[in-house]
Coordinates of C-alpha atoms in Angstrom, one line a residue:
M1 CA 0.0 0.0 0.0
A2 CA 1.1 3.5 -0.7
T3 CA 1.1 5.2 2.7
T4 CA 3.7 7.9 2.2
Y5 CA 2.1 11.3 2.4
D6 CA 3.2 14.3 0.4
A7 CA 5.0 17.2 1.9
M8 CA 3.5 20.6 1.2
P9 CA 2.5 20.4 -2.5
K10 CA 4.4 22.7 -4.9
H11 CA 2.7 24.7 -7.5
H12 CA 2.6 22.7 -10.7
Q13 CA 1.7 24.0 -14.2
A14 CA 0.5 21.3 -16.5
T15 CA 3.0 20.7 -19.3
H16 CA 2.2 20.1 -22.9
D17 CA 2.9 16.4 -22.5
E18 CA 0.5 16.2 -19.6
K19 CA -2.2 18.0 -21.5
L20 CA -1.7 15.6 -24.4
V21 CA -2.0 12.6 -22.1
I22 CA -5.3 14.0 -20.6
T23 CA -6.8 14.9 -23.9
A24 CA -5.8 11.7 -25.8
S25 CA -6.8 9.4 -22.9
S26 CA -10.1 11.2 -22.4
L27 CA -11.1 11.4 -26.0
G28 CA -10.3 7.8 -26.6
T29 CA -12.4 6.8 -23.6
V30 CA -15.3 9.1 -24.7
F31 CA -15.6 7.1 -27.9
E32 CA -15.5 3.8 -26.0
W33 CA -18.3 4.9 -23.7
Y34 CA -20.2 6.2 -26.7
D35 CA -20.1 2.7 -28.2
F36 CA -21.2 1.1 -24.9
Y37 CA -24.1 3.5 -24.1
L38 CA -25.7 3.5 -27.5
Y39 CA -27.3 0.2 -26.5
G40 CA -28.9 1.8 -23.4
L41 CA -30.3 4.7 -25.4
L42 CA -31.8 2.5 -28.0
A43 CA -33.1 -0.3 -25.7
T44 CA -36.7 0.3 -26.7
F45 CA -35.9 -0.3 -30.4
I46 CA -33.6 -3.2 -29.6
S47 CA -36.3 -4.9 -27.6
K48 CA -38.7 -4.8 -30.6
V49 CA -36.1 -6.0 -33.1
F50 CA -34.1 -8.7 -31.2
F51 CA -36.7 -9.8 -28.6
A52 CA -39.8 -10.0 -30.7
G53 CA -40.6 -13.5 -29.5
V54 CA -41.8 -12.5 -26.1
N55 CA -44.5 -10.1 -24.6
E56 CA -43.7 -6.4 -24.6
T57 CA -43.0 -6.1 -20.8
T58 CA -40.7 -9.1 -20.8
G59 CA -39.0 -7.9 -24.1
F60 CA -38.1 -4.5 -22.6
I61 CA -36.8 -6.1 -19.4
L62 CA -34.8 -8.6 -21.5
A63 CA -33.4 -5.8 -23.6
L64 CA -32.3 -4.1 -20.3
G65 CA -30.9 -7.5 -19.3
A66 CA -28.8 -7.7 -22.4
F67 CA -27.7 -4.1 -21.6
A68 CA -26.7 -5.4 -18.2
A69 CA -24.9 -8.4 -19.7
G70 CA -22.2 -6.1 -20.9
F71 CA -21.8 -4.9 -17.3
A72 CA -21.9 -8.4 -15.8
V73 CA -18.6 -9.4 -17.5
R74 CA -16.8 -6.1 -16.9
P75 CA -15.1 -7.5 -13.7
F76 CA -13.7 -10.4 -15.8
G77 CA -12.4 -7.9 -18.4
A78 CA -10.8 -6.0 -15.5
L79 CA -9.0 -9.2 -14.4
V80 CA -7.9 -10.1 -17.9
F81 CA -6.8 -6.7 -19.1
G82 CA -5.7 -5.5 -15.7
R83 CA -3.2 -8.3 -15.5
V84 CA -2.0 -7.5 -19.1
G85 CA -1.8 -3.8 -18.2
D86 CA 0.4 -4.6 -15.1
L87 CA 2.5 -7.1 -17.0
V88 CA 2.9 -5.4 -20.5
G89 CA 2.0 -1.8 -20.0
R90 CA -0.9 0.7 -19.9
K91 CA -0.8 2.0 -23.4
Y92 CA -0.9 -1.2 -25.5
T93 CA -3.6 -2.7 -23.3
F94 CA -6.2 0.0 -23.9
L95 CA -5.4 -0.1 -27.7
V96 CA -6.6 -3.7 -27.7
T97 CA -9.7 -2.9 -25.6
M98 CA -10.6 -0.1 -28.0
G99 CA -10.4 -2.3 -31.0
L100 CA -12.7 -4.9 -29.4
M101 CA -15.2 -2.3 -28.4
G102 CA -15.4 -0.7 -31.9
F103 CA -15.8 -4.0 -33.7
S104 CA -18.6 -5.2 -31.4
T105 CA -20.5 -1.9 -31.7
F106 CA -20.3 -1.9 -35.5
A107 CA -21.5 -5.5 -35.6
V108 CA -24.7 -4.6 -33.7
G109 CA -25.5 -2.2 -36.5
L110 CA -25.4 -5.1 -39.0
L111 CA -27.0 -7.8 -36.9
P112 CA -30.3 -9.2 -38.4
G113 CA -33.4 -9.2 -36.1
Y114 CA -35.4 -11.9 -34.5
D115 CA -37.9 -12.0 -37.5
T116 CA -34.9 -12.8 -39.8
I117 CA -32.8 -15.3 -38.0
G118 CA -34.9 -16.2 -34.9
I119 CA -33.3 -17.0 -31.5
A120 CA -29.8 -16.6 -33.0
S121 CA -30.4 -12.9 -33.1
P122 CA -30.6 -12.2 -29.3
I123 CA -27.9 -14.8 -28.7
I124 CA -25.4 -13.0 -31.0
L125 CA -26.5 -9.6 -29.5
V126 CA -25.7 -10.8 -26.0
A127 CA -22.4 -12.2 -27.2
L128 CA -21.5 -8.8 -28.7
R129 CA -22.5 -7.1 -25.5
I130 CA -20.2 -9.5 -23.5
V131 CA -17.3 -8.6 -25.8
Q132 CA -18.0 -4.9 -25.2
G133 CA -18.2 -5.5 -21.4
L134 CA -14.9 -7.3 -21.4
A135 CA -13.3 -4.5 -23.4
L136 CA -14.6 -1.8 -21.1
G137 CA -13.5 -3.7 -18.1
G138 CA -9.9 -3.2 -19.3
E139 CA -10.3 0.3 -20.6
Y140 CA -11.3 2.4 -17.6
G141 CA -8.6 1.2 -15.3
G142 CA -5.9 1.7 -17.9
A143 CA -7.0 5.3 -18.7
A144 CA -7.5 6.3 -15.1
T145 CA -4.2 4.8 -14.0
Y146 CA -2.4 6.2 -17.0
V147 CA -3.5 9.8 -16.3
A148 CA -3.0 9.5 -12.6
E149 CA 0.6 8.3 -13.0
H150 CA 1.3 11.4 -15.2
A151 CA -0.4 13.8 -12.7
P152 CA 1.4 15.8 -9.9
N153 CA 0.4 14.5 -6.5
N154 CA -1.5 17.6 -5.6
K155 CA -3.6 17.6 -8.8
R156 CA -4.5 14.0 -9.2
G157 CA -8.2 14.6 -8.5
L158 CA -8.3 17.4 -11.1
Y159 CA -6.5 15.5 -13.8
T160 CA -8.4 12.2 -13.4
S161 CA -11.7 14.1 -13.3
F162 CA -11.3 14.5 -17.0
I163 CA -11.4 10.7 -17.3
Q164 CA -14.6 10.8 -15.1
I165 CA -16.2 13.2 -17.6
T166 CA -15.7 10.7 -20.4
A167 CA -18.6 8.4 -19.4
T168 CA -21.0 11.4 -19.4
F169 CA -19.4 12.8 -22.6
G170 CA -19.8 9.4 -24.2
L171 CA -23.5 9.3 -23.3
F172 CA -23.8 13.0 -24.4
A173 CA -22.2 12.2 -27.8
A174 CA -24.5 9.2 -28.2
L175 CA -27.5 11.3 -27.4
L176 CA -26.6 14.0 -29.9
I177 CA -25.9 11.5 -32.7
V178 CA -29.1 9.6 -31.9
L179 CA -31.1 12.9 -31.9
G180 CA -29.5 14.1 -35.1
V181 CA -30.2 10.9 -37.0
R182 CA -33.7 10.6 -35.5
S183 CA -34.7 14.1 -36.4
G184 CA -33.0 13.9 -39.8
M185 CA -34.8 10.8 -41.0
G186 CA -38.1 11.0 -39.0
E187 CA -39.5 8.7 -36.4
D188 CA -40.9 6.0 -38.8
T189 CA -37.6 5.5 -40.7
F190 CA -35.6 5.7 -37.5
A191 CA -37.7 3.0 -35.9
G192 CA -37.5 0.9 -39.0
W193 CA -33.8 0.8 -39.7
G194 CA -32.3 4.3 -38.8
W195 CA -31.5 3.2 -35.2
R196 CA -28.7 1.2 -36.7
V197 CA -26.9 4.2 -38.1
P198 CA -25.3 5.4 -34.8
F199 CA -23.9 1.9 -34.3
L200 CA -22.4 1.9 -37.8
L201 CA -20.8 5.3 -37.2
S202 CA -18.7 3.8 -34.5
A203 CA -16.3 2.5 -37.3
V204 CA -15.3 6.1 -37.9
L205 CA -14.9 6.9 -34.2
L206 CA -12.8 3.8 -33.8
G207 CA -10.3 5.0 -36.4
V208 CA -10.0 8.4 -34.8
S209 CA -9.7 6.9 -31.4
M210 CA -6.9 4.5 -32.4
W211 CA -5.0 7.2 -34.1
I212 CA -5.2 9.4 -31.0
R213 CA -4.1 6.7 -28.6
M214 CA -1.1 5.8 -30.9
Q215 CA 0.4 9.2 -30.2
L216 CA 0.9 8.4 -26.5
N217 CA 4.0 7.0 -24.7
E218 CA 4.0 4.6 -21.8
S219 CA 3.3 5.9 -18.3
P220 CA 6.6 7.2 -16.8
V221 CA 5.9 5.6 -13.5
Y222 CA 5.3 2.2 -15.1
Q223 CA 8.2 2.6 -17.5
K224 CA 10.6 3.3 -14.6
M225 CA 9.3 0.3 -12.7
K226 CA 9.6 -1.9 -15.8
D227 CA 13.2 -0.7 -16.5
E228 CA 14.1 -1.5 -12.9
G229 CA 12.5 -5.0 -13.2
T230 CA 10.1 -4.4 -10.3
T231 CA 6.9 -5.1 -12.0
S232 CA 4.6 -7.8 -10.5
K233 CA 5.1 -11.3 -12.0
S234 CA 1.6 -12.3 -10.9
P235 CA -0.7 -9.3 -10.5
I236 CA -3.9 -11.2 -9.8
K237 CA -2.3 -13.3 -7.0
D238 CA -0.6 -10.2 -5.6
S239 CA -3.8 -8.2 -5.8
F240 CA -6.3 -10.7 -4.4
G241 CA -4.3 -13.5 -2.9
K242 CA -2.8 -11.4 -0.1
W243 CA -5.1 -10.0 2.6
G244 CA -3.1 -6.8 3.0
N245 CA -4.3 -5.7 -0.5
L246 CA -7.5 -7.7 -0.8
K247 CA -9.0 -5.9 2.2
F248 CA -8.6 -2.6 0.4
V249 CA -10.2 -4.1 -2.7
L250 CA -13.3 -5.0 -0.6
I251 CA -13.3 -1.7 1.3
A252 CA -13.1 0.2 -2.1
L253 CA -16.0 -1.9 -3.5
F254 CA -18.4 -1.8 -0.6
G255 CA -17.3 1.5 1.0
A256 CA -17.2 3.7 -2.1
V257 CA -17.8 2.2 -5.5
A258 CA -21.1 0.3 -4.9
G259 CA -22.8 3.5 -3.8
Q260 CA -21.1 5.6 -6.5
A261 CA -22.3 3.1 -9.1
V262 CA -26.0 3.1 -8.1
V263 CA -26.0 6.9 -7.9
W264 CA -24.5 7.2 -11.3
Y265 CA -26.8 4.8 -13.0
T266 CA -29.9 6.1 -11.3
G267 CA -29.1 9.7 -12.3
Q268 CA -28.0 9.0 -15.9
F269 CA -29.9 5.8 -17.0
Y270 CA -32.8 4.9 -14.7
A271 CA -34.1 8.5 -14.9
M272 CA -34.1 8.2 -18.7
F273 CA -35.9 4.9 -18.7
Y274 CA -38.3 6.1 -16.1
L275 CA -39.3 9.2 -18.2
E276 CA -39.8 7.1 -21.3
K277 CA -41.3 3.8 -20.0
I278 CA -43.2 4.9 -16.8
L279 CA -44.1 8.6 -17.5
K280 CA -44.7 8.0 -21.2
V281 CA -42.6 10.9 -22.4
D282 CA -41.7 10.3 -26.1
G283 CA -38.1 9.1 -26.8
A284 CA -36.9 12.2 -28.6
T285 CA -38.1 14.6 -25.9
T286 CA -36.6 12.4 -23.2
N287 CA -33.2 12.5 -25.0
Y288 CA -33.4 16.2 -25.3
L289 CA -34.1 16.7 -21.6
I290 CA -31.4 14.3 -20.5
A291 CA -28.9 16.0 -22.9
I292 CA -29.6 19.4 -21.4
A293 CA -29.2 18.2 -17.9
L294 CA -25.9 16.5 -18.8
A295 CA -24.6 19.6 -20.5
L296 CA -25.4 21.7 -17.5
G297 CA -24.0 19.2 -15.0
T298 CA -20.8 17.9 -16.7
P299 CA -18.5 20.7 -15.6
F300 CA -19.1 19.6 -12.0
F301 CA -17.1 16.4 -12.6
V302 CA -14.0 18.7 -12.9
F303 CA -15.2 20.9 -10.0
F304 CA -15.6 18.0 -7.6
G305 CA -12.3 16.4 -8.8
W306 CA -10.6 19.7 -8.1
L307 CA -12.3 20.1 -4.7
S308 CA -11.2 16.6 -3.7
D309 CA -7.6 17.7 -4.1
K310 CA -8.3 20.4 -1.5
I311 CA -10.6 18.7 1.1
G312 CA -10.3 15.0 0.3
R313 CA -12.1 12.3 -1.6
K314 CA -13.9 10.3 1.1
Y315 CA -16.5 12.7 2.4
L316 CA -17.4 14.0 -1.1
I317 CA -18.2 10.5 -2.3
L318 CA -20.1 9.4 0.9
G319 CA -21.9 12.8 1.1
G320 CA -23.2 12.3 -2.5
C321 CA -24.4 8.8 -1.6
A322 CA -26.1 10.1 1.6
L323 CA -27.9 12.9 -0.3
A324 CA -29.1 10.4 -2.9
A325 CA -30.5 8.0 -0.3
V326 CA -32.4 10.9 1.4
T327 CA -33.7 12.7 -1.8
Y328 CA -34.4 10.0 -4.4
F329 CA -38.0 9.3 -3.5
P330 CA -39.1 13.0 -3.3
A331 CA -37.1 13.8 -6.5
F332 CA -38.8 11.1 -8.6
H333 CA -42.2 12.0 -7.2
A334 CA -41.5 15.6 -8.3
L335 CA -40.3 14.3 -11.7
S336 CA -43.6 12.5 -12.2
D337 CA -45.6 15.7 -11.3
A338 CA -43.6 17.8 -13.7
A339 CA -43.1 15.5 -16.7
N340 CA -46.6 14.1 -16.9
P341 CA -48.9 16.1 -14.6
A342 CA -52.1 14.4 -16.0
L343 CA -50.8 11.0 -15.0
A344 CA -49.7 12.2 -11.6
H345 CA -53.1 13.7 -11.0
A346 CA -55.0 10.7 -12.2
S347 CA -52.9 8.4 -10.0
K348 CA -53.9 10.4 -6.9
S349 CA -57.5 11.2 -7.8
A350 CA -58.3 7.7 -9.3
P351 CA -55.8 5.2 -7.9
V352 CA -55.7 1.8 -9.4
V353 CA -56.2 -1.1 -7.0
V354 CA -55.9 -4.8 -7.9
T355 CA -57.8 -7.2 -5.5
A356 CA -56.6 -10.8 -5.9
N357 CA -55.2 -13.7 -4.0
D358 CA -51.4 -13.3 -4.0
A359 CA -50.7 -17.1 -4.4
E360 CA -52.5 -16.9 -7.8
C361 CA -50.4 -14.1 -9.1
S362 CA -47.2 -14.7 -11.2
F363 CA -44.1 -12.5 -11.0
Q364 CA -44.7 -10.2 -14.0
F365 CA -41.5 -11.1 -15.8
D366 CA -40.8 -14.2 -17.9
P367 CA -37.3 -14.3 -19.3
I368 CA -38.0 -17.3 -21.7
G369 CA -41.3 -15.9 -23.0
K370 CA -43.4 -19.0 -22.2
N371 CA -45.8 -17.4 -19.7
K372 CA -48.7 -15.6 -21.5
F373 CA -50.0 -14.4 -18.1
D374 CA -53.4 -15.8 -18.9
S375 CA -53.7 -18.8 -16.5
S376 CA -55.2 -16.9 -13.6
S377 CA -57.5 -13.9 -13.3
C378 CA -54.8 -12.1 -11.3
D379 CA -52.2 -12.5 -14.1
I380 CA -54.7 -11.2 -16.7
A381 CA -55.4 -8.2 -14.6
K382 CA -51.8 -7.3 -13.7
A383 CA -50.2 -8.1 -17.1
F384 CA -52.0 -5.2 -18.9
L385 CA -51.1 -2.8 -16.1
A386 CA -47.5 -3.8 -16.0
K387 CA -47.2 -3.6 -19.8
N388 CA -48.5 0.0 -19.7
G389 CA -46.5 1.1 -16.6
I390 CA -49.6 1.9 -14.6
N391 CA -49.0 2.5 -10.9
Y392 CA -51.3 0.3 -8.8
T393 CA -51.6 -1.1 -5.2
N394 CA -52.5 -4.6 -4.2
T395 CA -55.3 -5.8 -1.9
A396 CA -55.3 -9.4 -0.7
A397 CA -58.3 -11.6 -1.3
P398 CA -59.2 -15.2 -0.2
A399 CA -58.1 -18.1 -2.4
G400 CA -60.4 -18.6 -5.4
T401 CA -61.4 -15.0 -5.6
V402 CA -61.6 -13.7 -9.2
A403 CA -59.3 -10.7 -9.5
T404 CA -60.7 -7.2 -10.0
V405 CA -59.2 -3.9 -11.0
A406 CA -60.7 -0.8 -9.4
I407 CA -60.0 2.5 -11.2
G408 CA -61.5 5.4 -9.2
G409 CA -65.1 4.4 -8.6
K410 CA -65.3 1.7 -11.3
T411 CA -64.5 -1.9 -10.6
L412 CA -63.7 -4.4 -13.5
T413 CA -63.7 -8.1 -12.9
A414 CA -61.1 -10.1 -14.9
P415 CA -62.0 -13.1 -17.0
N416 CA -61.9 -16.3 -15.1
P417 CA -59.6 -18.8 -16.9
A418 CA -61.6 -21.7 -15.3
E419 CA -64.6 -20.6 -17.2
V420 CA -63.2 -19.4 -20.6
T421 CA -60.7 -21.4 -22.7
G422 CA -59.1 -21.4 -26.1
A423 CA -60.2 -18.7 -28.5
D424 CA -62.9 -17.5 -26.1
R425 CA -60.3 -16.8 -23.4
A426 CA -58.2 -14.7 -25.8
T427 CA -61.3 -12.8 -26.9
A428 CA -62.3 -12.2 -23.3
I429 CA -58.9 -11.0 -22.4
T430 CA -58.8 -8.5 -25.3
A431 CA -62.2 -7.2 -24.3
Y432 CA -61.2 -6.9 -20.7
Q433 CA -58.0 -5.0 -21.6
D434 CA -60.1 -2.7 -23.8
S435 CA -62.4 -2.0 -20.9
I436 CA -59.5 -1.2 -18.6
K437 CA -58.0 1.1 -21.2
A438 CA -61.4 2.9 -21.5
A439 CA -61.7 3.2 -17.7
L440 CA -58.2 4.6 -17.5
T441 CA -58.9 7.2 -20.2
E442 CA -62.2 8.1 -18.4
A443 CA -60.3 8.6 -15.2
G444 CA -57.8 10.9 -16.8
Y445 CA -54.9 8.5 -17.4
P446 CA -53.1 9.8 -20.5
A447 CA -51.8 7.4 -23.2
K448 CA -48.7 9.6 -23.6
A449 CA -47.3 12.6 -21.8
N450 CA -48.5 15.9 -23.3
P451 CA -45.6 18.2 -24.1
D452 CA -47.8 21.3 -23.7
E453 CA -48.6 20.3 -20.1
M454 CA -45.0 19.3 -19.2
D455 CA -43.1 21.7 -16.9
S456 CA -39.8 21.3 -18.8
V457 CA -37.9 23.7 -16.7
T458 CA -38.7 21.7 -13.5
V459 CA -37.9 18.4 -15.3
V460 CA -34.5 19.7 -16.4
A461 CA -33.9 21.1 -12.9
I462 CA -34.6 17.7 -11.3
L463 CA -32.5 15.8 -13.8
F464 CA -29.7 18.4 -13.3
Y465 CA -29.8 17.7 -9.5
L466 CA -29.5 14.0 -10.2
V467 CA -26.5 14.6 -12.4
I468 CA -24.9 16.8 -9.7
L469 CA -25.1 13.8 -7.4
V470 CA -23.5 11.8 -10.1
T471 CA -20.6 14.3 -10.4
M472 CA -20.2 14.4 -6.6
V473 CA -19.6 10.7 -6.2
Y474 CA -17.9 10.0 -9.6
G475 CA -15.6 13.0 -10.0
P476 CA -13.2 11.9 -7.2
I477 CA -13.5 8.1 -7.4
A478 CA -10.7 7.5 -10.0
A479 CA -8.1 9.4 -7.9
M480 CA -9.2 7.5 -4.8
L481 CA -8.9 4.1 -6.4
V482 CA -5.5 4.8 -7.9
E483 CA -4.2 6.1 -4.5
L484 CA -5.4 3.0 -2.7
F485 CA -3.0 0.6 -4.5
P486 CA 0.7 0.2 -5.2
T487 CA 2.0 0.8 -8.7
N488 CA 3.0 -2.8 -9.6
I489 CA -0.5 -4.1 -9.2
R490 CA -2.5 -0.8 -9.5
Y491 CA -4.2 -1.6 -12.8
T492 CA -5.5 -4.9 -11.7
S493 CA -6.3 -3.9 -8.1
M494 CA -8.3 -0.8 -8.9
S495 CA -10.1 -2.2 -12.0
L496 CA -11.8 -5.1 -10.2
P497 CA -13.7 -3.1 -7.5
Y498 CA -14.5 -0.4 -10.0
H499 CA -16.1 -2.8 -12.4
L500 CA -17.7 -5.0 -9.8
G501 CA -19.4 -1.9 -8.5
N502 CA -20.3 -0.3 -11.7
G503 CA -20.8 -3.4 -13.7
W504 CA -22.9 -5.3 -11.2
F505 CA -24.4 -2.9 -8.6
G506 CA -24.8 -0.2 -11.3
G507 CA -25.2 -2.1 -14.5
F508 CA -28.0 -4.3 -13.2
L509 CA -29.8 -1.4 -11.7
P510 CA -32.2 -0.6 -14.6
T511 CA -33.1 -4.2 -15.1
T512 CA -33.6 -4.9 -11.3
A513 CA -35.5 -1.7 -10.6
F514 CA -37.9 -2.2 -13.5
A515 CA -38.5 -5.9 -12.5
M516 CA -39.2 -4.7 -9.0
V517 CA -41.7 -2.2 -10.4
A518 CA -43.4 -4.9 -12.6
A519 CA -43.6 -7.3 -9.7
T520 CA -45.2 -4.8 -7.2
G521 CA -47.1 -2.4 -9.4
D522 CA -45.5 0.5 -7.5
I523 CA -43.6 2.8 -10.0
Y524 CA -41.4 4.1 -7.2
Y525 CA -40.5 0.7 -5.7
G526 CA -37.5 0.2 -7.8
L527 CA -35.8 3.2 -6.1
W528 CA -35.3 1.1 -3.0
Y529 CA -32.5 -0.7 -4.8
P530 CA -30.2 2.4 -5.1
V531 CA -31.3 3.8 -1.8
V532 CA -30.4 0.6 0.2
V533 CA -27.0 0.2 -1.6
A534 CA -26.1 3.9 -1.1
V535 CA -26.9 3.7 2.7
A536 CA -24.8 0.6 3.0
T537 CA -21.9 2.3 1.3
V538 CA -22.1 5.3 3.6
V539 CA -22.0 3.1 6.7
I540 CA -19.2 0.9 5.5
G541 CA -17.2 3.9 4.1
L542 CA -17.4 5.9 7.2
I543 CA -16.0 3.0 9.3
F544 CA -13.4 1.5 7.0
L545 CA -12.5 3.7 4.0
P546 CA -9.3 5.7 4.5
E547 CA -8.7 9.2 3.1
T548 CA -6.1 9.1 0.3
F549 CA -5.8 12.5 -1.3
R550 CA -2.3 13.3 0.1
R551 CA -0.7 10.0 -0.8
N552 CA 2.4 9.8 -3.0
I553 CA 1.7 7.1 -5.7
D554 CA 5.1 7.3 -7.4
A555 CA 6.6 4.7 -5.1

């Protein structure tokens, strides 16, 4: 462990070489995040093209699941490429990861859909996402380590904050290109095939990124260590096979990164999916609102990175997690009121209540597409509500009770599968769904958010606040992770907790949260996931996480 603290830091002016390092590393990583995030932005289209063999609710959750698959393998990419980075060098490792990322993204743009090649389509899609995840698992640790090892000790938070911007810039770049293509060709064409264009454009970005990265030299700290023959011969064993280092890997994961991850993915992804899927804001408007919030909030990555050089990393990260835990529920309630006031009003004035026996209700998610949710009256009632993102509450009923849906003062009894079978059942279900739809319309539930009624300023303000929380926890995290571990195993040691946190705790957040919403009918229930993780991080971090901002990492 690096435990030597700096003397009084001297004034340091960034040299031309250092600026080149920051610019080249950051731009390359921006393009890689662009590739990775396109999938999340276009999940709605991807669910229709590649998961057409299942019902709509399951298809969307599966699409988010494939999105999460890329995150699931990131820790393994961290191990593979972290080891290579500690054995061979920082520069050449992230050239390889960039090539893999660019190829996989381009291939998604060419991949035939479910209607063309059947089940092979989603299988290949998931395989490409796995390659992307492995590549990204090796990219971030290399870029953060590379920049940190070029930075002066008293400006490490500031310098690495530019790497922290890259994820948001990558998302922002993806948003702009998606919006440009979408508006240029129109919604119908974009939905038909135009959504593939942003994936295909990654080939151009790959060429630019590779050229930029080729201009860089190896990290001077790593080169010195390599010249002296002091590199680790077994980075994985040295990182995780010795308790002295492993304990800091665990502390970093549970006392910092897990909370940072859920705050990040709630603020930049769950909020986006929530607007589009739950609040029924159209995709283009959602993208514009998110883009504005990101543009306003992005400079704060640098601000909090700079601030962490002055006051420390630990309490900024834990403070952001604590704020998120306290404010997420009121923030998302306010977001509902501002983005779709008609829906918010209807939910309060004419709440939807499902009365059924819980034992007869299925979990409203079927990953293999076999459950048609028509074998019980409860399933028939809830499936339609889940598909349409309608907020409802549950009231228990005795076994054998036929489920009902109450909307305001109107109660609708679901078809009883014991009494209707075959074609009659399908007809009865369709008629029942039409009656629910009519009752919802009569009660004021809108089919889509009305842009004229939306309080766009308030929506952007709430999204901006969520992004500020992201910058608060994410701006200082790279510097802290670099400072926790010694040079010879730094790439491997910092990459694993980062990608376990962001790949698993964060990457699975949209999928998990929406599955929680589908299962309970409560559109806010999914927020418990980030809140609980953030609270756990605050408690563990306060007790075990050391402050690192004055450490000398050159040793």
